Amino acid sequence: MDVDAIVAALTVEEKAALCLGSDFWHTAPIPRLDVPAIMVSDGPHGLRAQPNESDHVGLSGSLPATCFPTASALASSWNPALFGEIGRALATEALACGVSVVLGPGVNMKRSPLCGRNFEYLSEDPWLAGELAVAMVNGVQGLGIGTSLKHFAANNQETDRLRVSADVDERTLREIYLPAFERVVTKARPWTVMCAYNKVNGTFASEHHWLLTAVLRDEWGFTGLVVSDWGAVHDRVAALTAGLDLEMPPNLGVSDRAIVTAVEHGRLAESVLDTAATRVLRLVSAAETALAPHASFEADAHHALARRAAHESAVLLKNTGNVLPLRPRAGETVALIGEFARTPRYQGAGSSQVNATRIDNALDEVTRLVDPSVQVTFGDGTIDAAVELAGSADHVVLFLGLPASTESEGFDRTSIELPAAQLELLSAVAAAHDRVVVVLANGSTVRIAPWEHEVAAILECWLSGQAVGGAVADLLLGVANPSGKLAETIPVRLEDNSSYLNFPGDSGHVRYGEGSFIGYRGYDAAHAEVSYPFGFGLSYTTFSVSDVSVHVHGSVGADLHVDVSASVTNTGSVAGAEVVQVYVADLESTVTRAVRELKAFAKVALEPGATDRVTMTLDERSFAFWSIVHSRWAVEAGEFELGVGTSSRDLADRIVISLDAPSLAAPLSVMSTLQEWLADPRGSELLRSLDTTGALNSDELVRVIGTMPMDTLAGFPGIGFDHAMLRSMIEQL
Ligand code: BGC
């Protein structure tokens, strides 16, 4: 397709038409120039292709597709290669359905455990989310299908999501809410980015020039297309001017008319329209692969992949006395209690809802896996019957979690507790059996502290896709070994979460008052006890991390990179996988910084007794903060601690390195304080030459007046310098 020639041949009306879809899921065709329409479909963990139906909240049907583990589950795998595999599977299904762009992944940060859409998002940590999403985008796009990185930006709650203004300072945006987008844009070049519904600091994301153009395109070099979230456009011309190319779904007859009128009246430069039309045509051109007929996908193979993915997504939180894996002997009884054992909750509601090709349940799969002499009994969770089952069973597995009605796109949760009826069931069953295993199904963190002492083992499975039943059976019986790690902290109480006082806001605003201290950054800074820390997860085997070494290459501003190596040994008796994590702490800083931040990780699969040596590389950005004084990333000279371990709170080794870096101090001015002048060698020398009384040698005096700007001090009698002398000192500097 000769895009430039087509744009040159288009009328203003046709260009305007291209900047809107033609219906809910298609771009606008231009038949006279042989421009086809292409189809886009949700979503992040499975396709929701609706060739004949249209809604963006998952109410109507869609073609059968594989429902992979949702983002919060899959992120717990900490396995980019798995994301790549699932990306390829999504692309294969998209090809089979004639879909050109998959609307995902979603890389919004989990600011609060209450966000109703957390199940669609990856993590509370931008580095982890970014790395995993890069792999997924590469997987999808490697097969000629586009992705839509969403929701750009600061879409971290469902309450009032179409109007609320996320009020967030630039440093927090740069360090927490934008980096996952930045990483994916710069490393994987997604074909499209989807703008968020909400406002950011008072401006709709769909009209946010700074986000959509200054940052996304000018700084990060994005060359793809920006599409609106479904219904996010309020002023089509303002959105176009800000950098939003494609409005979905199209407000036909209104938005196209507004664009044409604005061009006619000179309120919109036609060149802006040309640019957007060019981007739409480039997308259509890139997407042509999907328009050719393709064979249907292999549903069984994808189901098997979904099962493997669900293995890796499960996080073993507790396993007292190695109660797991279960080893039922001939003639023993295994009781599975809770409706989720028979009717799994495996995905969340809303636009990401997949019409699964098939659904496994744990009851059937456990029954299939155990020796025929083992009796598998089931109770749906009626308390008296459950107690009776548990009392007479050798092994008891209790299936708990959140009902579908409590977490969904469109609204937030108001609590992180399990439903009261489930807690009652849990206590009753735990009183009847001393080694109860709990299997959890929930899209975002639930509170565990009040009841964890009542049970022997907890396997957090999140919403783990259509094959979760088989995967849970494999994990319970040791056919698979858990290797998931928490991508979000499990707090002791909701109130310990740093966003607690500012979520979800009111009166049209949500203030990100905690700044960059979300997730583990908040709990660590507050020294808060947590139930299970970020990065945590047990295995049926044990590992040691040893021989950590660090090599610094280059220097700040000159290709700094730091290699961190560690040996990982499987010290137990079964094969398993461990995730080695590297956290960076800035030990000397003039700005407030997190206690530690994840900057690298590697997942290592090992046979019993085997050792592997892994090397992870940190770049300059790993040590940087966003300087609001300098409006750029900056590394401050001083000591940094590199903590290497298997969770944010279990560091096997900590190595301190020292980095040299140019001073970040602002040049001295009349508004610099006395302390700042004294800290500067030249400034101090000049000042001291005027200090005939030796007052500057008095620590006490300097402490009291040291924070005053020189301009103020110059006005005080007896201080030793006046405004003229201050100006002269500045000239000398
Ligand atoms: C959601 C998007 C989704 C779109 C299309 C919106 O409601 O926020 O994530 O891609 O609908 O279904």
PDB file of N, CA and C in Angstrom, residues 532-585:
ATOM      1  N   TYR A 532       2.712 -11.126  53.029  1.00  0.00           N
ATOM      2  CA  TYR A 532       3.678 -11.731  52.108  1.00  0.00           C
ATOM      3  C   TYR A 532       4.235 -10.632  51.221  1.00  0.00           C
ATOM      4  N   PRO A 533       5.553 -10.521  51.177  1.00  0.00           N
ATOM      5  CA  PRO A 533       6.145  -9.393  50.455  1.00  0.00           C
ATOM      6  C   PRO A 533       6.169  -9.582  48.941  1.00  0.00           C
ATOM      7  N   PHE A 534       6.295  -8.488  48.255  1.00  0.00           N
ATOM      8  CA  PHE A 534       6.485  -8.484  46.813  1.00  0.00           C
ATOM      9  C   PHE A 534       7.660  -9.417  46.470  1.00  0.00           C
ATOM     10  N   GLY A 535       7.442 -10.237  45.460  1.00  0.00           N
ATOM     11  CA  GLY A 535       8.520 -11.129  45.004  1.00  0.00           C
ATOM     12  C   GLY A 535       8.543 -12.486  45.686  1.00  0.00           C
ATOM     13  N   PHE A 536       7.652 -12.679  46.692  1.00  0.00           N
ATOM     14  CA  PHE A 536       7.677 -13.909  47.494  1.00  0.00           C
ATOM     15  C   PHE A 536       6.917 -15.057  46.835  1.00  0.00           C
ATOM     16  N   GLY A 537       7.406 -16.261  47.025  1.00  0.00           N
ATOM     17  CA  GLY A 537       6.688 -17.458  46.593  1.00  0.00           C
ATOM     18  C   GLY A 537       7.503 -18.692  46.934  1.00  0.00           C
ATOM     19  N   LEU A 538       6.841 -19.711  47.489  1.00  0.00           N
ATOM     20  CA  LEU A 538       7.533 -20.935  47.878  1.00  0.00           C
ATOM     21  C   LEU A 538       7.519 -21.945  46.746  1.00  0.00           C
ATOM     22  N   SER A 539       8.197 -23.052  46.980  1.00  0.00           N
ATOM     23  CA  SER A 539       8.299 -24.122  45.991  1.00  0.00           C
ATOM     24  C   SER A 539       8.261 -25.441  46.758  1.00  0.00           C
ATOM     25  N   TYR A 540       8.104 -26.540  46.045  1.00  0.00           N
ATOM     26  CA  TYR A 540       8.199 -27.846  46.712  1.00  0.00           C
ATOM     27  C   TYR A 540       9.649 -28.257  46.900  1.00  0.00           C
ATOM     28  N   THR A 541      10.560 -27.465  46.322  1.00  0.00           N
ATOM     29  CA  THR A 541      11.969 -27.703  46.595  1.00  0.00           C
ATOM     30  C   THR A 541      12.521 -26.456  47.278  1.00  0.00           C
ATOM     31  N   THR A 542      13.799 -26.449  47.543  1.00  0.00           N
ATOM     32  CA  THR A 542      14.431 -25.281  48.173  1.00  0.00           C
ATOM     33  C   THR A 542      15.596 -24.821  47.304  1.00  0.00           C
ATOM     34  N   PHE A 543      15.943 -23.564  47.460  1.00  0.00           N
ATOM     35  CA  PHE A 543      17.022 -22.995  46.641  1.00  0.00           C
ATOM     36  C   PHE A 543      17.978 -22.210  47.526  1.00  0.00           C
ATOM     37  N   SER A 544      19.214 -22.107  47.062  1.00  0.00           N
ATOM     38  CA  SER A 544      20.109 -21.139  47.705  1.00  0.00           C
ATOM     39  C   SER A 544      20.640 -20.196  46.643  1.00  0.00           C
ATOM     40  N   VAL A 545      20.839 -18.964  47.044  1.00  0.00           N
ATOM     41  CA  VAL A 545      21.445 -17.962  46.151  1.00  0.00           C
ATOM     42  C   VAL A 545      22.776 -17.585  46.790  1.00  0.00           C
ATOM     43  N   SER A 546      23.866 -17.728  46.025  1.00  0.00           N
ATOM     44  CA  SER A 546      25.184 -17.503  46.627  1.00  0.00           C
ATOM     45  C   SER A 546      26.136 -16.871  45.613  1.00  0.00           C
ATOM     46  N   ASP A 547      27.341 -16.605  46.092  1.00  0.00           N
ATOM     47  CA  ASP A 547      28.432 -16.084  45.242  1.00  0.00           C
ATOM     48  C   ASP A 547      27.996 -14.895  44.401  1.00  0.00           C
ATOM     49  N   VAL A 548      27.374 -13.945  45.051  1.00  0.00           N
ATOM     50  CA  VAL A 548      26.941 -12.752  44.303  1.00  0.00           C
ATOM     51  C   VAL A 548      28.167 -11.902  43.976  1.00  0.00           C
ATOM     52  N   SER A 549      28.283 -11.514  42.734  1.00  0.00           N
ATOM     53  CA  SER A 549      29.384 -10.617  42.360  1.00  0.00           C
ATOM     54  C   SER A 549      28.843  -9.491  41.496  1.00  0.00           C
ATOM     55  N   VAL A 550      29.531  -8.371  41.558  1.00  0.00           N
ATOM     56  CA  VAL A 550      29.074  -7.170  40.840  1.00  0.00           C
ATOM     57  C   VAL A 550      30.249  -6.574  40.077  1.00  0.00           C
ATOM     58  N   HIS A 551      30.039  -6.261  38.814  1.00  0.00           N
ATOM     59  CA  HIS A 551      31.091  -5.622  38.014  1.00  0.00           C
ATOM     60  C   HIS A 551      30.539  -4.367  37.388  1.00  0.00           C
ATOM     61  N   VAL A 552      31.213  -3.255  37.656  1.00  0.00           N
ATOM     62  CA  VAL A 552      30.767  -1.971  37.120  1.00  0.00           C
ATOM     63  C   VAL A 552      31.555  -1.666  35.854  1.00  0.00           C
ATOM     64  N   HIS A 553      30.845  -1.364  34.776  1.00  0.00           N
ATOM     65  CA  HIS A 553      31.498  -0.988  33.520  1.00  0.00           C
ATOM     66  C   HIS A 553      31.058   0.417  33.150  1.00  0.00           C
ATOM     67  N   GLY A 554      31.950   1.170  32.532  1.00  0.00           N
ATOM     68  CA  GLY A 554      31.607   2.524  32.122  1.00  0.00           C
ATOM     69  C   GLY A 554      31.392   3.408  33.342  1.00  0.00           C
ATOM     70  N   SER A 555      30.771   4.534  33.139  1.00  0.00           N
ATOM     71  CA  SER A 555      30.508   5.442  34.252  1.00  0.00           C
ATOM     72  C   SER A 555      29.263   6.247  33.935  1.00  0.00           C
ATOM     73  N   VAL A 556      28.791   6.970  34.946  1.00  0.00           N
ATOM     74  CA  VAL A 556      27.560   7.751  34.745  1.00  0.00           C
ATOM     75  C   VAL A 556      27.770   8.727  33.584  1.00  0.00           C
ATOM     76  N   GLY A 557      26.879   8.686  32.630  1.00  0.00           N
ATOM     77  CA  GLY A 557      26.994   9.546  31.450  1.00  0.00           C
ATOM     78  C   GLY A 557      27.840   8.933  30.357  1.00  0.00           C
ATOM     79  N   ALA A 558      28.488   7.803  30.648  1.00  0.00           N
ATOM     80  CA  ALA A 558      29.358   7.158  29.647  1.00  0.00           C
ATOM     81  C   ALA A 558      29.115   5.653  29.685  1.00  0.00           C
ATOM     82  N   ASP A 559      27.911   5.280  29.235  1.00  0.00           N
ATOM     83  CA  ASP A 559      27.537   3.875  29.081  1.00  0.00           C
ATOM     84  C   ASP A 559      27.728   3.052  30.361  1.00  0.00           C
ATOM     85  N   LEU A 560      27.217   3.576  31.459  1.00  0.00           N
ATOM     86  CA  LEU A 560      27.292   2.810  32.709  1.00  0.00           C
ATOM     87  C   LEU A 560      26.467   1.548  32.580  1.00  0.00           C
ATOM     88  N   HIS A 561      27.055   0.412  32.873  1.00  0.00           N
ATOM     89  CA  HIS A 561      26.239  -0.772  33.103  1.00  0.00           C
ATOM     90  C   HIS A 561      26.908  -1.650  34.151  1.00  0.00           C
ATOM     91  N   VAL A 562      26.069  -2.255  34.950  1.00  0.00           N
ATOM     92  CA  VAL A 562      26.549  -3.011  36.100  1.00  0.00           C
ATOM     93  C   VAL A 562      26.041  -4.438  35.980  1.00  0.00           C
ATOM     94  N   ASP A 563      26.988  -5.373  35.889  1.00  0.00           N
ATOM     95  CA  ASP A 563      26.610  -6.784  35.810  1.00  0.00           C
ATOM     96  C   ASP A 563      26.506  -7.360  37.214  1.00  0.00           C
ATOM     97  N   VAL A 564      25.373  -7.956  37.509  1.00  0.00           N
ATOM     98  CA  VAL A 564      25.174  -8.598  38.808  1.00  0.00           C
ATOM     99  C   VAL A 564      25.032 -10.093  38.546  1.00  0.00           C
ATOM    100  N   SER A 565      25.934 -10.889  39.125  1.00  0.00           N
ATOM    101  CA  SER A 565      25.877 -12.343  38.898  1.00  0.00           C
ATOM    102  C   SER A 565      25.613 -13.049  40.217  1.00  0.00           C
ATOM    103  N   ALA A 566      24.924 -14.168  40.119  1.00  0.00           N
ATOM    104  CA  ALA A 566      24.650 -14.969  41.319  1.00  0.00           C
ATOM    105  C   ALA A 566      24.512 -16.424  40.917  1.00  0.00           C
ATOM    106  N   SER A 567      24.876 -17.302  41.834  1.00  0.00           N
ATOM    107  CA  SER A 567      24.674 -18.735  41.602  1.00  0.00           C
ATOM    108  C   SER A 567      23.405 -19.167  42.313  1.00  0.00           C
ATOM    109  N   VAL A 568      22.591 -19.941  41.618  1.00  0.00           N
ATOM    110  CA  VAL A 568      21.352 -20.451  42.206  1.00  0.00           C
ATOM    111  C   VAL A 568      21.441 -21.970  42.212  1.00  0.00           C
ATOM    112  N   THR A 569      21.183 -22.549  43.358  1.00  0.00           N
ATOM    113  CA  THR A 569      21.256 -24.004  43.465  1.00  0.00           C
ATOM    114  C   THR A 569      19.928 -24.556  43.952  1.00  0.00           C
ATOM    115  N   ASN A 570      19.480 -25.608  43.305  1.00  0.00           N
ATOM    116  CA  ASN A 570      18.304 -26.327  43.790  1.00  0.00           C
ATOM    117  C   ASN A 570      18.781 -27.279  44.878  1.00  0.00           C
ATOM    118  N   THR A 571      18.505 -26.926  46.130  1.00  0.00           N
ATOM    119  CA  THR A 571      19.025 -27.698  47.259  1.00  0.00           C
ATOM    120  C   THR A 571      18.032 -28.757  47.745  1.00  0.00           C
ATOM    121  N   GLY A 572      16.915 -28.890  47.055  1.00  0.00           N
ATOM    122  CA  GLY A 572      15.916 -29.863  47.481  1.00  0.00           C
ATOM    123  C   GLY A 572      15.926 -31.104  46.612  1.00  0.00           C
ATOM    124  N   SER A 573      14.787 -31.800  46.604  1.00  0.00           N
ATOM    125  CA  SER A 573      14.797 -33.107  45.956  1.00  0.00           C
ATOM    126  C   SER A 573      13.901 -33.215  44.722  1.00  0.00           C
ATOM    127  N   VAL A 574      13.268 -32.105  44.328  1.00  0.00           N
ATOM    128  CA  VAL A 574      12.494 -32.162  43.077  1.00  0.00           C
ATOM    129  C   VAL A 574      12.878 -30.982  42.188  1.00  0.00           C
ATOM    130  N   ALA A 575      12.605 -31.120  40.905  1.00  0.00           N
ATOM    131  CA  ALA A 575      12.902 -30.028  39.980  1.00  0.00           C
ATOM    132  C   ALA A 575      12.021 -28.832  40.298  1.00  0.00           C
ATOM    133  N   GLY A 576      12.525 -27.637  40.059  1.00  0.00           N
ATOM    134  CA  GLY A 576      11.732 -26.440  40.329  1.00  0.00           C
ATOM    135  C   GLY A 576      12.375 -25.222  39.697  1.00  0.00           C
ATOM    136  N   ALA A 577      11.752 -24.082  39.919  1.00  0.00           N
ATOM    137  CA  ALA A 577      12.297 -22.851  39.353  1.00  0.00           C
ATOM    138  C   ALA A 577      12.282 -21.750  40.404  1.00  0.00           C
ATOM    139  N   GLU A 578      13.342 -20.958  40.396  1.00  0.00           N
ATOM    140  CA  GLU A 578      13.468 -19.843  41.343  1.00  0.00           C
ATOM    141  C   GLU A 578      13.639 -18.555  40.552  1.00  0.00           C
ATOM    142  N   VAL A 579      13.188 -17.463  41.146  1.00  0.00           N
ATOM    143  CA  VAL A 579      13.359 -16.158  40.503  1.00  0.00           C
ATOM    144  C   VAL A 579      14.347 -15.340  41.328  1.00  0.00           C
ATOM    145  N   VAL A 580      15.493 -15.050  40.727  1.00  0.00           N
ATOM    146  CA  VAL A 580      16.492 -14.218  41.402  1.00  0.00           C
ATOM    147  C   VAL A 580      16.164 -12.762  41.090  1.00  0.00           C
ATOM    148  N   GLN A 581      16.124 -11.950  42.131  1.00  0.00           N
ATOM    149  CA  GLN A 581      15.672 -10.560  41.970  1.00  0.00           C
ATOM    150  C   GLN A 581      16.767  -9.597  42.438  1.00  0.00           C
ATOM    151  N   VAL A 582      16.941  -8.516  41.707  1.00  0.00           N
ATOM    152  CA  VAL A 582      17.945  -7.513  42.076  1.00  0.00           C
ATOM    153  C   VAL A 582      17.235  -6.208  42.423  1.00  0.00           C
ATOM    154  N   TYR A 583      17.472  -5.729  43.628  1.00  0.00           N
ATOM    155  CA  TYR A 583      16.878  -4.475  44.093  1.00  0.00           C
ATOM    156  C   TYR A 583      17.987  -3.439  44.300  1.00  0.00           C
ATOM    157  N   VAL A 584      17.730  -2.220  43.842  1.00  0.00           N
ATOM    158  CA  VAL A 584      18.713  -1.147  43.992  1.00  0.00           C
ATOM    159  C   VAL A 584      18.228  -0.170  45.058  1.00  0.00           C
ATOM    160  N   ALA A 585      19.141   0.194  45.954  1.00  0.00           N
ATOM    161  CA  ALA A 585      18.840   1.210  46.968  1.00  0.00           C
ATOM    162  C   ALA A 585      19.877   2.310  46.868  1.00  0.00           C
TER     163      ALA A 585
END
